[in-house]
XYZ file of C-alpha atoms in Angstrom:
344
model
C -158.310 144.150 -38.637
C -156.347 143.086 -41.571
C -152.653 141.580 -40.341
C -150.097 139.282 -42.379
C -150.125 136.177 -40.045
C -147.706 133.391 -39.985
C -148.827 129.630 -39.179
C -145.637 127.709 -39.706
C -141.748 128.699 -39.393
C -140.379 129.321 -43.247
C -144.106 128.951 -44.219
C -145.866 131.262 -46.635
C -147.724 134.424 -44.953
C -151.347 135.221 -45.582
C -152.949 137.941 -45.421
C -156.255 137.881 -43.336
C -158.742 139.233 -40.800
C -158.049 138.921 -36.776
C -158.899 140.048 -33.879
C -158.082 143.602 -32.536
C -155.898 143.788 -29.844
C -157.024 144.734 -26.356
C -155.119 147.151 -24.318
C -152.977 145.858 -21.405
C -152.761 147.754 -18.113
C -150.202 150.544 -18.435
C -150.135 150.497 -22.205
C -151.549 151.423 -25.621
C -152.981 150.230 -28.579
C -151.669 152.473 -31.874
C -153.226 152.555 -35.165
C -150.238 151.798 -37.924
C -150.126 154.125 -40.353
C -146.434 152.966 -41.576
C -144.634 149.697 -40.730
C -141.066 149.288 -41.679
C -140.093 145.634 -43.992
C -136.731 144.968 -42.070
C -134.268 141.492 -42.409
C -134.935 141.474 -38.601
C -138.950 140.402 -39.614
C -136.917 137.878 -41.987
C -134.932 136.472 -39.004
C -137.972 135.400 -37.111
C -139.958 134.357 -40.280
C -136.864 131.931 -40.638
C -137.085 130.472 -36.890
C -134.247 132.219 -35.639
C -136.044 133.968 -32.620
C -138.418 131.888 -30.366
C -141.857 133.148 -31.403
C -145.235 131.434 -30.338
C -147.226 130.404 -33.923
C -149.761 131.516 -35.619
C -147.826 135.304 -35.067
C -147.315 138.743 -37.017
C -144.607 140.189 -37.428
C -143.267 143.739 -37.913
C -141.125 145.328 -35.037
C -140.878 149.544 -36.639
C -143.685 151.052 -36.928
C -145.386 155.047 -36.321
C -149.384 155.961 -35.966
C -151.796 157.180 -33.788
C -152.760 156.244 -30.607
C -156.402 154.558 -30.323
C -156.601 153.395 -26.392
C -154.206 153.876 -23.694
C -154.792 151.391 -20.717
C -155.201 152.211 -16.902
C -152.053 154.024 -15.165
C -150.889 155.655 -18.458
C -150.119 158.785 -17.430
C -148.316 160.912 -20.377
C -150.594 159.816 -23.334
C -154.178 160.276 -24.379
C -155.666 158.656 -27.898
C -154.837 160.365 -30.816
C -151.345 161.095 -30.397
C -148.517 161.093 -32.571
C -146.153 158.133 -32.110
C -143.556 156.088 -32.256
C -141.084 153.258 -30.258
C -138.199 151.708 -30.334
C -138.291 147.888 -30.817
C -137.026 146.655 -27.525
C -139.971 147.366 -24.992
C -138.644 147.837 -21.534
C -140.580 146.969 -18.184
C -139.647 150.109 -17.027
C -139.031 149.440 -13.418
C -136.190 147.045 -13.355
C -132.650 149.062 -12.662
C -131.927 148.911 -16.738
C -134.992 150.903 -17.566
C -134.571 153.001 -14.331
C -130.737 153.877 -15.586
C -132.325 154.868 -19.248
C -130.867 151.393 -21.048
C -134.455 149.514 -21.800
C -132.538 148.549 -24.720
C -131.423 145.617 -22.392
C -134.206 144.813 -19.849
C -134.337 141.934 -18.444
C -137.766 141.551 -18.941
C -138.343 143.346 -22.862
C -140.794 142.443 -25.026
C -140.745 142.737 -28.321
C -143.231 143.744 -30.942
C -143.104 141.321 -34.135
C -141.277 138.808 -31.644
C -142.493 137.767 -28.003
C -146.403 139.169 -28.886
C -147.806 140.168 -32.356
C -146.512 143.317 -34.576
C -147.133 146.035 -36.665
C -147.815 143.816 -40.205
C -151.731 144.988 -39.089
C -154.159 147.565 -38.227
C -152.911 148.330 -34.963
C -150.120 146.862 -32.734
C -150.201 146.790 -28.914
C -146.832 148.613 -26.752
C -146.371 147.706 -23.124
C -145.119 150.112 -20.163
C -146.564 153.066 -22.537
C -144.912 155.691 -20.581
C -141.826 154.065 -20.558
C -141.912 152.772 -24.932
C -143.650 155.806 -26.509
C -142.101 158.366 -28.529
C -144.094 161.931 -29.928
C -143.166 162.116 -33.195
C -142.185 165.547 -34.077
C -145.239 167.365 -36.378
C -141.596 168.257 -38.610
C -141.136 164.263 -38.834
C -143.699 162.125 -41.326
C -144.808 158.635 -40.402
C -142.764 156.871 -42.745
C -139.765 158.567 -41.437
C -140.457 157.858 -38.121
C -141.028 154.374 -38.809
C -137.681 153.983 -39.922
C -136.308 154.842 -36.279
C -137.697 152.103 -33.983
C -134.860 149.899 -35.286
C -132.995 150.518 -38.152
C -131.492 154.114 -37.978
C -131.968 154.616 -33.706
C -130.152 151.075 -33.729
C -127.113 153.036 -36.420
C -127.331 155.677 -34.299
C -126.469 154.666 -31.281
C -124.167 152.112 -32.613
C -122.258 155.114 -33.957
C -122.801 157.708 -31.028
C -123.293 155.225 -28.028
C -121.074 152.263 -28.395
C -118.271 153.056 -30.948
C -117.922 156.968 -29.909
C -117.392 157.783 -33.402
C -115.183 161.345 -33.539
C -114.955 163.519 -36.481
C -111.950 162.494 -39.113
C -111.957 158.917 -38.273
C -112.647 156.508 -40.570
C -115.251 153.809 -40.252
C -115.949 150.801 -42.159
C -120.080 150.293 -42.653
C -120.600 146.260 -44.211
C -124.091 146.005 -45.435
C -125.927 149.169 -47.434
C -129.465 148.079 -46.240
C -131.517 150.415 -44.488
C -129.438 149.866 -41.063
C -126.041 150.631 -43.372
C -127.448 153.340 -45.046
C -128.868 155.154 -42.299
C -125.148 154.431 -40.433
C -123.556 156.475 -43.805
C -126.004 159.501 -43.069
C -125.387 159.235 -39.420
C -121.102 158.978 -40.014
C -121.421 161.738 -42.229
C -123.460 164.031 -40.282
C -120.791 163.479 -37.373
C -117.913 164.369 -39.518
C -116.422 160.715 -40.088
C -114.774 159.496 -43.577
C -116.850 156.398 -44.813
C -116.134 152.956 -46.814
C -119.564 151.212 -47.800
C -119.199 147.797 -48.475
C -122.111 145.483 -50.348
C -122.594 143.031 -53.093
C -125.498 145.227 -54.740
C -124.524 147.845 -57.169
C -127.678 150.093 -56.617
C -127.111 149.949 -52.682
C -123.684 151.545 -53.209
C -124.812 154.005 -55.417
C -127.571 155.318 -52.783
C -124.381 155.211 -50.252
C -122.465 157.209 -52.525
C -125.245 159.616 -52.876
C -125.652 159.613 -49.018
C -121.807 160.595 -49.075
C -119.603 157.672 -48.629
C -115.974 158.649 -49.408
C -115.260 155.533 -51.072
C -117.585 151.976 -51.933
C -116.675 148.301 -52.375
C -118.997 145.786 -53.981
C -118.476 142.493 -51.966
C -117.496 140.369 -54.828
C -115.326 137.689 -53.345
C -112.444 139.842 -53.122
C -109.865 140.725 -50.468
C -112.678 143.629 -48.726
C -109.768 144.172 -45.478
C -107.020 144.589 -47.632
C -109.167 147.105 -49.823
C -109.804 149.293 -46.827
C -106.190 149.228 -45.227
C -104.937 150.881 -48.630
C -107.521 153.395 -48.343
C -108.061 154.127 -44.555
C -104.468 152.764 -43.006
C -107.361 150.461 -41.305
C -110.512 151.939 -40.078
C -110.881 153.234 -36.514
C -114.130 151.870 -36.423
C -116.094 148.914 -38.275
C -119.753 147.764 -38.505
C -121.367 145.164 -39.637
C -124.556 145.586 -41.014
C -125.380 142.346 -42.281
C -124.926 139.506 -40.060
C -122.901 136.686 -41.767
C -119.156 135.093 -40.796
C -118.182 136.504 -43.916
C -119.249 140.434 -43.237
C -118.655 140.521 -39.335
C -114.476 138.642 -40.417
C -114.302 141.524 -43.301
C -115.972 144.519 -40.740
C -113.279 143.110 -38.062
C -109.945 142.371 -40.105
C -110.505 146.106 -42.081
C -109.763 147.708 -38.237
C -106.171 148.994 -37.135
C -104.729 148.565 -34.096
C -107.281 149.630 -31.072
C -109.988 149.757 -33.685
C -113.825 149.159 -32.846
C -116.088 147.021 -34.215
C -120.292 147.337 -33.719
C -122.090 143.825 -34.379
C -125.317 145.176 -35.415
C -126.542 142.391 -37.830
C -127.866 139.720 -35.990
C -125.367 136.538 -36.662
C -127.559 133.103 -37.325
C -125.130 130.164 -35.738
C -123.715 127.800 -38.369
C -122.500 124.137 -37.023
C -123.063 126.206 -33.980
C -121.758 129.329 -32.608
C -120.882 131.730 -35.649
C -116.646 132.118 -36.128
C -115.270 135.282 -35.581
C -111.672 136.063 -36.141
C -110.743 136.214 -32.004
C -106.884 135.728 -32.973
C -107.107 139.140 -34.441
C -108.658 141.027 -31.827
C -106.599 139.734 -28.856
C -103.457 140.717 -30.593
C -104.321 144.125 -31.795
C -106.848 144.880 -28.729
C -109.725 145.435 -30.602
C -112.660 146.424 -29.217
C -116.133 144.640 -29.717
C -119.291 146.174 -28.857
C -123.072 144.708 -29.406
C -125.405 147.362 -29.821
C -129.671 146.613 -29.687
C -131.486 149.132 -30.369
C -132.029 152.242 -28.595
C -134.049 153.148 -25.674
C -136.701 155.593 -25.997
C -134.868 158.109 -23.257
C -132.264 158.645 -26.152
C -134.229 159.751 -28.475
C -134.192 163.355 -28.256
C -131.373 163.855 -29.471
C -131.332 162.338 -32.071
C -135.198 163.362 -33.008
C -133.714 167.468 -32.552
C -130.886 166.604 -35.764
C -133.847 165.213 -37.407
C -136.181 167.813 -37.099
C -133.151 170.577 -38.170
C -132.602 168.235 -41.528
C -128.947 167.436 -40.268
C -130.327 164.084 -40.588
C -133.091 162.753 -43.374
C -134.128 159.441 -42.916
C -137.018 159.479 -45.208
C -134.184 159.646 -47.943
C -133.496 156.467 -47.094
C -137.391 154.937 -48.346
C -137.040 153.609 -51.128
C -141.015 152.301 -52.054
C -144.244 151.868 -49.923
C -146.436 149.064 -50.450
C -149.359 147.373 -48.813
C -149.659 144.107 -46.766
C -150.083 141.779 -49.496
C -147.066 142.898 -51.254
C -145.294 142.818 -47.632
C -146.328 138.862 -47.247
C -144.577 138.011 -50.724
C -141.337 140.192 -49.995
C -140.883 139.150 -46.565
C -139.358 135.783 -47.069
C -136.711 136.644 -49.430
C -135.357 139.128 -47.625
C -132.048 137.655 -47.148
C -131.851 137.615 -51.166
C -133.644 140.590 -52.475
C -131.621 143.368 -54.219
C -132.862 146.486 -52.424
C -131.446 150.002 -51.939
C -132.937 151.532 -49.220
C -135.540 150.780 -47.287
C -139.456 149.196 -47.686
C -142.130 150.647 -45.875
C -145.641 149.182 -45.184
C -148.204 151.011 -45.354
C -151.253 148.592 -43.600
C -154.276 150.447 -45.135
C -153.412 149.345 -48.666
C-alpha cells in the first residue's frame, strides 16, 4: 500500500510503497477512505511524542473494515467506521468505567504504531475502539471526529460543563477551535474566537461567534473582560505560553479553562500564569480525546444537523500533497480543516 513514511524526526516525508498491515488478535484492519491533516501529526513529525522511526503518521481517520482478527465479536469486514484517537485496552478499570480516553495502556494510531497517512491503518481492542458511522454521516465528516471535534466536544460537554448563556473564550480557530464554536453554539453559549489569521475568524464568524479577535500582539484578556465581564469558560486551542496565559487571564472569578492544545516545553516545563488561578480559584481541566462509549451522543446531534462538521473541511487532497503540508503545520494559514483522501 501507498503510506507517507517518516525516516528521521523534522525530516522530509516520502511518499512510498509498504507493507500491509496484519491484523492483531482482537482487532481490525480498515481501509482509509479519509484521513484528517491535524497539528497533532505536526507534533510528532517535530519529535515531540516518542515514536519508533521509520513511522506514519495520521491519528483521524473513517473507512471500511477489511479483516477483523480472532475474538472480535461486534464487527465483520465491510463495515462502516470510525475511532477515536486514544485506543483503550479495554479491560483495565478506565476502559471498564467508559474513560479509554486515559488507559493506562492506549495506543495510539499515528503515534505508538503506524497511522492512517496509508491504505489501511490497524485499531487494537476492536470492540472496545470502533465506531459505526451513521449511513446520515460521510467519511470525511467522520474523520473529523476521532480527534478534533469529539476532543471539542467533550472539552465543552465533559470537562468544562458548558451551560447555555455563558460565555466562553475559544483561542485557536483551527479545526479543534472551529468545531468548539459549532459545538458552543449548538449548546446555547455566547462565543469570543481568538486567532492571528483573518480567514479563520471569518469561518468562526460564519460558524456564529458573537464576537472575534485577531491575535495581533495586543492586550487579548483585557479585550474579552470588556466584552464578556470575563468568560466563564476558556480554551485553548493552540498550545503555546502565549494562547493557554491569554485563554486563562480572559476568565472571571471561578472561571474554567480546557488545555486542549498540546503545550511543547520551552527551557522546560511550559509557564502558565498559576498566580492567577490560585487567587481567583480557577479551574483547570485537561481534556484527551474522547472515548468511543461517548459517542452516541454526540453522533445523534450529528445525524439531526444540530451539528455539521463537514462545514468545517475546508479542501481534500491526496498523500503527496499531505507529505509537503505536514511540516508546516505550525505556520500554515488555514481555515478549517484538511482532509486526506489516501487513494489520490
Amino acid at each position: 500500500m501507498r503510506a507517507i513514511v517518516m525516516d528521521r524526526i523534522a525530516g522530509p516525508l516520502a511518499v512510498r510503497e509498504v507493507a500491509v498491515p496484519a491484523v492483531p488478535a482482537g482487532g481490525a484492519v480498515i481501509n482509509v477512505v479519509a484521513t484528517g491533516l491535524c497539528r497533532s501529526d505536526w507534533h510528532a513529525w517535530a519529535g515531540h511524542d516518542d515514536i519508533v522511526l521509520p513511522h506514519v503518521p495520521g491519528h483521524e481517520f473513517a473507512g471500511v473494515i477489511a479483516a477483523v482478527g480472532p475474538d472480535v465479536e461486534k464487527w465483520a469486514a465491510g463495515d462502516r467506521v470510525t475511532a477515536p484517537f486514544v485506543e483503550g485496552c479495554g479491560a483495565c478499570e478506565w476502559c471498564l468505567g467508559g474513560n479509554a480516553q486515559v488507559c493506562p495502556q492506549q495506543q495510539q494510531p499515528g503515534f505508538t504504531h503506524w497511522g492512517s497517512f496509508a491504505g489501511q491503518v490497524v485499531i487494537h481492542a476492536a470492540d472496545t475502539n470502533l465506531i459505526a458511522i451513521p449511513d446520515a454521516v460521510g467519511f470525511e465528516a467522520a474523520a473529523s471526529l476521532g480527534c478534533r471535534f469529539a476532543t471539542a466536544y467533550r472539552a465543552l460537554t465533559g470537562r468544562a460543563r458548558l451551560t447555555p448563556n455563558e460565555w466562553v473564550t475559544i483561542v485557536g480557530a483551527g479545526g479543534v477551535g472551529l468545531s468548539a464554536v459549532m459545538i458552543a453554539k449548538a449548546l446555547g453559549a455566547k462565543v469570543v474566537a481568538v486567532d492571528r489569521n483573518p480567514a479563520a475568524l471569518s469561518m468562526a464568524a460564519s460558524l456564529g461567534a458573537d464576537h472575534v479577535l485577531t491575535a495581533d500582539g495586543s492586550d487579548i484578556p483585557a479585550q474579552v473582560h470588556a466584552i464578556t465581564g470575563g468568560s466563564h469558560v476558556s480554551v485553548d486551542a493552540v498550545g503555546s505560553e502565549q494562547t493557554c496565559a491569554d485563554a486563562l487571564l480572559s476568565l472571571r472569578r471561578h472561571g474554567r479553562h480546557v488545555q486542549v492544545g498540546l503545550l511543547p516545553p520551552v527551557d522546560g516545563h511550559p509557564r502558565v500564569p498559576m498566580a492567577r488561578v490560585i487567587a481567583w480559584e480557577l479551574e483547570v481541566l485537561g481534556s484527551h480525546g474522547m472515548a468511543a462509549a461517548d459517542y452516541p451522543g454526540m453522533l445523534s446531534l450529528i445525524a439531526s444537523g444540530a451539528l455539521e462538521p463537514q462545514k468545517l473541511i475546508e479542501r481534500i487532497i491526496g498523500l503527496d500533497e499531505a507529505a509537503e503540508l505536514l511540516p508546516r503545520m505550525d505556520t500554515a494559514s488555514v481555515a478549517g480543516m484538511t482532509m486526506v483522501d489516501p487513494t489520490r
